PDB file of C-alpha atoms in Angstrom:
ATOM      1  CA  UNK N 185     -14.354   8.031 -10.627  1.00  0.00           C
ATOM      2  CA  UNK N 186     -10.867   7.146 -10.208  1.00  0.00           C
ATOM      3  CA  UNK N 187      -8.900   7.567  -6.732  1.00  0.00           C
ATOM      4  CA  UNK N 188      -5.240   7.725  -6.591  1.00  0.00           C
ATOM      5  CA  UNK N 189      -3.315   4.996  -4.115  1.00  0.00           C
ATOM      6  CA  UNK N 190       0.124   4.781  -3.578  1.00  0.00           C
ATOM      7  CA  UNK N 191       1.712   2.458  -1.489  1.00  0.00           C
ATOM      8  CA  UNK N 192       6.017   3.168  -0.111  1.00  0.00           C
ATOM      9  CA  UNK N 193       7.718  -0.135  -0.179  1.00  0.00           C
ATOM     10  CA  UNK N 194      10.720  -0.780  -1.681  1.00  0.00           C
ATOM     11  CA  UNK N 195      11.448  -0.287  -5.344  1.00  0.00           C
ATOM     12  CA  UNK N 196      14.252  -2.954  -6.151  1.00  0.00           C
ATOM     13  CA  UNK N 197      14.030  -4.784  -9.947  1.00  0.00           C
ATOM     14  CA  UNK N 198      12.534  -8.250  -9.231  1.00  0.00           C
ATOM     15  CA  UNK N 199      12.358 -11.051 -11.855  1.00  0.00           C
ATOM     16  CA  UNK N 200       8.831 -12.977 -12.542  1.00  0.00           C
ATOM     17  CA  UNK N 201       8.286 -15.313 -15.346  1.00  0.00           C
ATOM     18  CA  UNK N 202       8.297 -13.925 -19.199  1.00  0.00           C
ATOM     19  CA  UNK N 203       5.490 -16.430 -19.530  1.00  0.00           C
ATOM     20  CA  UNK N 204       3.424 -14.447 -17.233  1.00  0.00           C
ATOM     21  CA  UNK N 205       2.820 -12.218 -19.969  1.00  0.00           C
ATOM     22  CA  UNK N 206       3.076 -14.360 -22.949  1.00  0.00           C
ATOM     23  CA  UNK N 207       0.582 -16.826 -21.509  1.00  0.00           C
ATOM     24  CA  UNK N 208      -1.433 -14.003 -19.776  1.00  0.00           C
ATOM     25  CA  UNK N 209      -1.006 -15.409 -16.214  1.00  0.00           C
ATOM     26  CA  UNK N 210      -0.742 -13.953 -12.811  1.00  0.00           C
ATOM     27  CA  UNK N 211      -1.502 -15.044  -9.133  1.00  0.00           C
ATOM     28  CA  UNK N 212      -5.163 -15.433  -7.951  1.00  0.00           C
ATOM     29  CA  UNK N 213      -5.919 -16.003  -4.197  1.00  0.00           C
ATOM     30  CA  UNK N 214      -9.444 -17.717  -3.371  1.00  0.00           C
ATOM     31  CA  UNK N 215      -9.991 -18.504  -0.445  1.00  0.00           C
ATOM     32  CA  UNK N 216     -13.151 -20.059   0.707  1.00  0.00           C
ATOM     33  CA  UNK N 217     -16.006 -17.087   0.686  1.00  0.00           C
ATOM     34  CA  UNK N 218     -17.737 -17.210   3.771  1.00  0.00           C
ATOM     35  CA  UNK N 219     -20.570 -14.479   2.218  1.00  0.00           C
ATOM     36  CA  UNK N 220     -23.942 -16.182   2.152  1.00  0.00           C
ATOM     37  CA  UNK N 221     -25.877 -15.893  -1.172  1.00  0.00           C
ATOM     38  CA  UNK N 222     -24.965 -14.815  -4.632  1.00  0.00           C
ATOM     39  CA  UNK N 223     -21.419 -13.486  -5.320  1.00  0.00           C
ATOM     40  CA  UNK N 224     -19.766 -11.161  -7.845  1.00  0.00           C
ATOM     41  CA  UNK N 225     -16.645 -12.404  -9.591  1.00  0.00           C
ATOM     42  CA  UNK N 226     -13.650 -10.855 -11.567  1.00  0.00           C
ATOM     43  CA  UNK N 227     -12.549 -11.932 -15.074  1.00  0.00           C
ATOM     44  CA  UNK N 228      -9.152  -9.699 -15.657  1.00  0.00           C
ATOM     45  CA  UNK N 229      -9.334  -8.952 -19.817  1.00  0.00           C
ATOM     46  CA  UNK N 230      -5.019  -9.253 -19.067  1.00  0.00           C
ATOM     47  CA  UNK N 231      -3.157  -9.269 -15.997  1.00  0.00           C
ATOM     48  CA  UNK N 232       0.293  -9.004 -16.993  1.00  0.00           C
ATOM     49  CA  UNK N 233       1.793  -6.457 -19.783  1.00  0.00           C
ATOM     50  CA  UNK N 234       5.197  -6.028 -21.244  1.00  0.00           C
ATOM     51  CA  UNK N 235       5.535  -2.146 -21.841  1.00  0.00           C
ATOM     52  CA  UNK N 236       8.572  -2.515 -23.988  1.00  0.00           C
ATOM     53  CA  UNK N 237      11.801  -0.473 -24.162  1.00  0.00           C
ATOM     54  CA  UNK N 238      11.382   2.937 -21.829  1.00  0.00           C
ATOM     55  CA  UNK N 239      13.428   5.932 -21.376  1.00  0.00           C
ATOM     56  CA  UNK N 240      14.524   6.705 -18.022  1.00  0.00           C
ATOM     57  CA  UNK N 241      12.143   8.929 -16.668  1.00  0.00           C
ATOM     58  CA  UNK N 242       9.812   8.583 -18.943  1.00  0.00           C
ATOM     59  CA  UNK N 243       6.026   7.790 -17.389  1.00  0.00           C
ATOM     60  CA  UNK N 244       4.458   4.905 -18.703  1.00  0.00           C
ATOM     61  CA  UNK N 245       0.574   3.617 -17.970  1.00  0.00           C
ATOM     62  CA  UNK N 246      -1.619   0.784 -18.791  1.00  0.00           C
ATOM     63  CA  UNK N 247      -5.170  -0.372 -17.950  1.00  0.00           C
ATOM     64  CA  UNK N 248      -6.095  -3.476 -16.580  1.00  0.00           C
ATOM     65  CA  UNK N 249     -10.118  -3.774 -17.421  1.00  0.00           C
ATOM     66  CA  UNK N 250     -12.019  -6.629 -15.800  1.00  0.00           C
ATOM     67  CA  UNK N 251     -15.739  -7.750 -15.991  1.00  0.00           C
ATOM     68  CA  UNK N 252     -17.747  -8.882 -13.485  1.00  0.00           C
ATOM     69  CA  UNK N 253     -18.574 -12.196 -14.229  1.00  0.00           C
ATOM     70  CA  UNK N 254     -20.710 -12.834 -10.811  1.00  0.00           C
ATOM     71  CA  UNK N 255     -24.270 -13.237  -9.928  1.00  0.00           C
ATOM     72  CA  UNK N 256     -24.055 -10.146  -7.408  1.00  0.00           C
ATOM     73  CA  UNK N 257     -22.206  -6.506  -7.495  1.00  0.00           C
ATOM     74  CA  UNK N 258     -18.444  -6.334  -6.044  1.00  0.00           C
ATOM     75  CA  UNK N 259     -15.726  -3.760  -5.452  1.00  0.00           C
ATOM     76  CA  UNK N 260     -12.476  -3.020  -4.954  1.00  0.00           C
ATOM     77  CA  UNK N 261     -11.671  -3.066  -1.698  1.00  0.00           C
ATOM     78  CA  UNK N 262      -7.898  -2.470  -1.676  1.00  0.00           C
ATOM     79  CA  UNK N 263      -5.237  -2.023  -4.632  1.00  0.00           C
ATOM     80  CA  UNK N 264      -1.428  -1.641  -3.446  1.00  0.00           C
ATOM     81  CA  UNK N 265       1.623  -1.220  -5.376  1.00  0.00           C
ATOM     82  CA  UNK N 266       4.739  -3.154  -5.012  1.00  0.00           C
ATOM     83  CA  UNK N 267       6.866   0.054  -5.231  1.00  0.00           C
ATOM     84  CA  UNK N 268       6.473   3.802  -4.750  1.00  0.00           C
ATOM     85  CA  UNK N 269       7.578   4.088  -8.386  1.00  0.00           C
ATOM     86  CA  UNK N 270       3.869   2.687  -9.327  1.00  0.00           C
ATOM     87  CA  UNK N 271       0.680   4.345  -8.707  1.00  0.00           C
ATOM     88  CA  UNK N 272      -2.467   3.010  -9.121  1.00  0.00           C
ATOM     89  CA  UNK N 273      -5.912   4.187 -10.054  1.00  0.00           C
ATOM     90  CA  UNK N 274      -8.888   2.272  -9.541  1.00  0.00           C
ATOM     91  CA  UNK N 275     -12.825   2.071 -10.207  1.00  0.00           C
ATOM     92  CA  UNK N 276     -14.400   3.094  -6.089  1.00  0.00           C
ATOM     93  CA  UNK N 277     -18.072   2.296  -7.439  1.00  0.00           C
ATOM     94  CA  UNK N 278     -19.644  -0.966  -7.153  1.00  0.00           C
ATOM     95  CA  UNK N 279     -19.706  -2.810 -10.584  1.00  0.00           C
ATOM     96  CA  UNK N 280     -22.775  -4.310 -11.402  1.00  0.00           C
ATOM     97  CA  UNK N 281     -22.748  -8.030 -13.032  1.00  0.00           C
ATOM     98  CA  UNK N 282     -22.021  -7.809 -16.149  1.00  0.00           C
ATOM     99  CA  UNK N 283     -20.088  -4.616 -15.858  1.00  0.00           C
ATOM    100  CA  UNK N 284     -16.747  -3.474 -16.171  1.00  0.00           C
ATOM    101  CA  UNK N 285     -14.325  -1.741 -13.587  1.00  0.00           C
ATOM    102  CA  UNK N 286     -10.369  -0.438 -13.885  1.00  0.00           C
ATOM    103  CA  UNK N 287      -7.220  -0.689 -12.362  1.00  0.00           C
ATOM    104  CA  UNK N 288      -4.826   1.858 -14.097  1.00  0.00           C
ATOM    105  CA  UNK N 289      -0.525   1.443 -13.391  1.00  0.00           C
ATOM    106  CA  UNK N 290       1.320   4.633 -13.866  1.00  0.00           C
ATOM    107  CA  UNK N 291       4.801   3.535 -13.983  1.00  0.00           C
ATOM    108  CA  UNK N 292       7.743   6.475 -13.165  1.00  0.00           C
ATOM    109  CA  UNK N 293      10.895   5.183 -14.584  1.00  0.00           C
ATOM    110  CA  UNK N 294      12.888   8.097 -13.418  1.00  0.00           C
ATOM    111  CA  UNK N 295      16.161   6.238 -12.148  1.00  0.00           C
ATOM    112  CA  UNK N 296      15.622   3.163 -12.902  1.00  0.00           C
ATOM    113  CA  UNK N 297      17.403   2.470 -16.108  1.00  0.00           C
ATOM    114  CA  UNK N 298      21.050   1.728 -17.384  1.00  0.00           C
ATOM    115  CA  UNK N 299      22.736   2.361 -20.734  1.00  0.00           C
ATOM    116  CA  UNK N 300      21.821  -1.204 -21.828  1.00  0.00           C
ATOM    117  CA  UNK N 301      18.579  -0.907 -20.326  1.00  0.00           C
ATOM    118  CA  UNK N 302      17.350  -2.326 -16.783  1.00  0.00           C
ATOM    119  CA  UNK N 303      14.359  -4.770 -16.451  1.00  0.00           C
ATOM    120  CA  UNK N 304      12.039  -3.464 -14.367  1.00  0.00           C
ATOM    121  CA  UNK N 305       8.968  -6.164 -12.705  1.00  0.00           C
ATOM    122  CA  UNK N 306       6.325  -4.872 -11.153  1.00  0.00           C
ATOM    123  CA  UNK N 307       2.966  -5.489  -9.434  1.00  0.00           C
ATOM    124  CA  UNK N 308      -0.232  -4.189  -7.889  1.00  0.00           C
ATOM    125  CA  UNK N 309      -2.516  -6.518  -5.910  1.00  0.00           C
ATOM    126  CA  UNK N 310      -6.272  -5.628  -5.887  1.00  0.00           C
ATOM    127  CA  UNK N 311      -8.675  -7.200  -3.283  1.00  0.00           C
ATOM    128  CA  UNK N 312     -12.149  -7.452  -4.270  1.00  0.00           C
ATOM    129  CA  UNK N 313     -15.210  -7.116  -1.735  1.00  0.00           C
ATOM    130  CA  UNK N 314     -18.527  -9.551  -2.374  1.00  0.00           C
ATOM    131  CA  UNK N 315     -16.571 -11.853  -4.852  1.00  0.00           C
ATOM    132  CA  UNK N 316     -15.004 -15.915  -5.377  1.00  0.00           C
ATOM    133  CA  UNK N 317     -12.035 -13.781  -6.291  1.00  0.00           C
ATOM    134  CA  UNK N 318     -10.260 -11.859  -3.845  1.00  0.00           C
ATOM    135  CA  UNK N 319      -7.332 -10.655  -4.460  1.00  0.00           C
ATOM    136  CA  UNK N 320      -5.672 -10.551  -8.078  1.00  0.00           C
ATOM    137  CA  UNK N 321      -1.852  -9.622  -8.620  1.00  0.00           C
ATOM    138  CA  UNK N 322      -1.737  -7.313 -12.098  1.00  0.00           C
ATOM    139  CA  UNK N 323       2.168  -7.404 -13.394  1.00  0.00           C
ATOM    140  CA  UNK N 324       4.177  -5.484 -15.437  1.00  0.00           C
ATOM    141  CA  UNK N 325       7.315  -5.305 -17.109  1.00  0.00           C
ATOM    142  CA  UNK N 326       9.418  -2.095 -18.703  1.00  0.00           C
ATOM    143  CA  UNK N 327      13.220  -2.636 -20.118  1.00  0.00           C
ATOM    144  CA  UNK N 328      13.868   0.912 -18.838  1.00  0.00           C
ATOM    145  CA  UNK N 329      17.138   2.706 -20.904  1.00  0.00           C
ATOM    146  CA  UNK N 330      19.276   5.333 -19.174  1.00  0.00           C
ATOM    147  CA  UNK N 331      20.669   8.430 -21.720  1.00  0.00           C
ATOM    148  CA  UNK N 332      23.967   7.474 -23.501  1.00  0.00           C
ATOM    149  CA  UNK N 333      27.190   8.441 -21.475  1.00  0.00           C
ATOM    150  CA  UNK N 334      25.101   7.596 -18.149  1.00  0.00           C
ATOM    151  CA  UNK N 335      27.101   5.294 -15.821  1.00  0.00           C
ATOM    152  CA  UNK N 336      26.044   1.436 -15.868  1.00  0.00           C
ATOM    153  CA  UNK N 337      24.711  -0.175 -12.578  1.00  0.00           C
ATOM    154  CA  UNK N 338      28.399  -2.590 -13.011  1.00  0.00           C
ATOM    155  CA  UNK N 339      29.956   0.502 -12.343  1.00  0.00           C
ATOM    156  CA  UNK N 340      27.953   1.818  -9.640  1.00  0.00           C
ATOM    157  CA  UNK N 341      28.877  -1.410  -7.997  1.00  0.00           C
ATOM    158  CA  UNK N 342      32.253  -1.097  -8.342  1.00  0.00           C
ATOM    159  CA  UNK N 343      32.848  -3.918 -11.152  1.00  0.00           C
ATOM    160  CA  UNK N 344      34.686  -3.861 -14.765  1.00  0.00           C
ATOM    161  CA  UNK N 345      31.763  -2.811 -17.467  1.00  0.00           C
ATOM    162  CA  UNK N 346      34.041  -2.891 -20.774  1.00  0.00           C
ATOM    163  CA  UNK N 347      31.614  -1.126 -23.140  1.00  0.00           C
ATOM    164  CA  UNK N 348      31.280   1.759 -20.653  1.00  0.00           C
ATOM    165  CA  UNK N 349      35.269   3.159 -21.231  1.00  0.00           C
TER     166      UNK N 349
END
């Protein structure tokens, strides 16, 4: 079962590393587990995704699917989105070792675009209950378009856009 979480910070365009996605990296917090016994752990499949060239308000989604790796069962224990423009969806049961759980982005690009396109980073950081891994940070990236004849963000800002006349 999937549960819908949506968290209402601010939705500015950010820049993180293009080799985040080319070399499949993201941020991984372990701190020292003070859990006696056997613990789960989290092996992301990918944690960073390049959706490509969007139309402005167009919704996008990808999956993030991750295997428990552990000697124990874990679970998500919190997943929040950078921006209220993302909503995530996430596996509530406890996942077994050996199987696999889901983080889903659904990405609304409504506003967020320009005529040569806008790049839009984003991420959602899921905390995991029970395992060496605790917290994960999934990215994303859309080049988000705005119709033709729309006005560029240079405008909106008052500055000198020459292919927009």
């Amino acid at each position: 079962m999937l549960a819908v979480s949506m968290a209402l910070f601010s939705c500015g365009q950010s820049e993180f590393d293009t080799d985040d996605i080319e070399n499949n990296t993201a941020t991984v917090d372990q701190p020292k587990n003070t859990h006696k016994g056997p613990l789960g752990d989290v092996r992301f499949k990918d944690t960073a995704f390049m959706f490509g060239d969007v139309k402005d308000g167009e919704m996008v989604q990808h999956t993030y699917v991750f295997t428990n790796v552990g000697q124990a069962p874990l679970s998500i224990s919190n997943v929040t989105a950078q921006c209220g423009c993302t909503t995530p969806e996430y596996t509530h049961e406890v996942i077994a070792p050996g199987k696999t759980g889901k983080v889903t982005a659904t990405f609304n690009s409504s506003s967020r675009g320009g005529p040569a396109g806008i790049l839009n980073e984003k991420s959602i950081t899921v905390q995991f209950e029970n395992s060496k891994t605790t917290e994960v940070v999934l990215k994303f990236k859309a080049n988000v378009i705005a119709p033709a004849g729309s006005v560029s963000e240079e405008e909106l800002n008052g500055g000198n856009d020459e292919h927009a006349h």
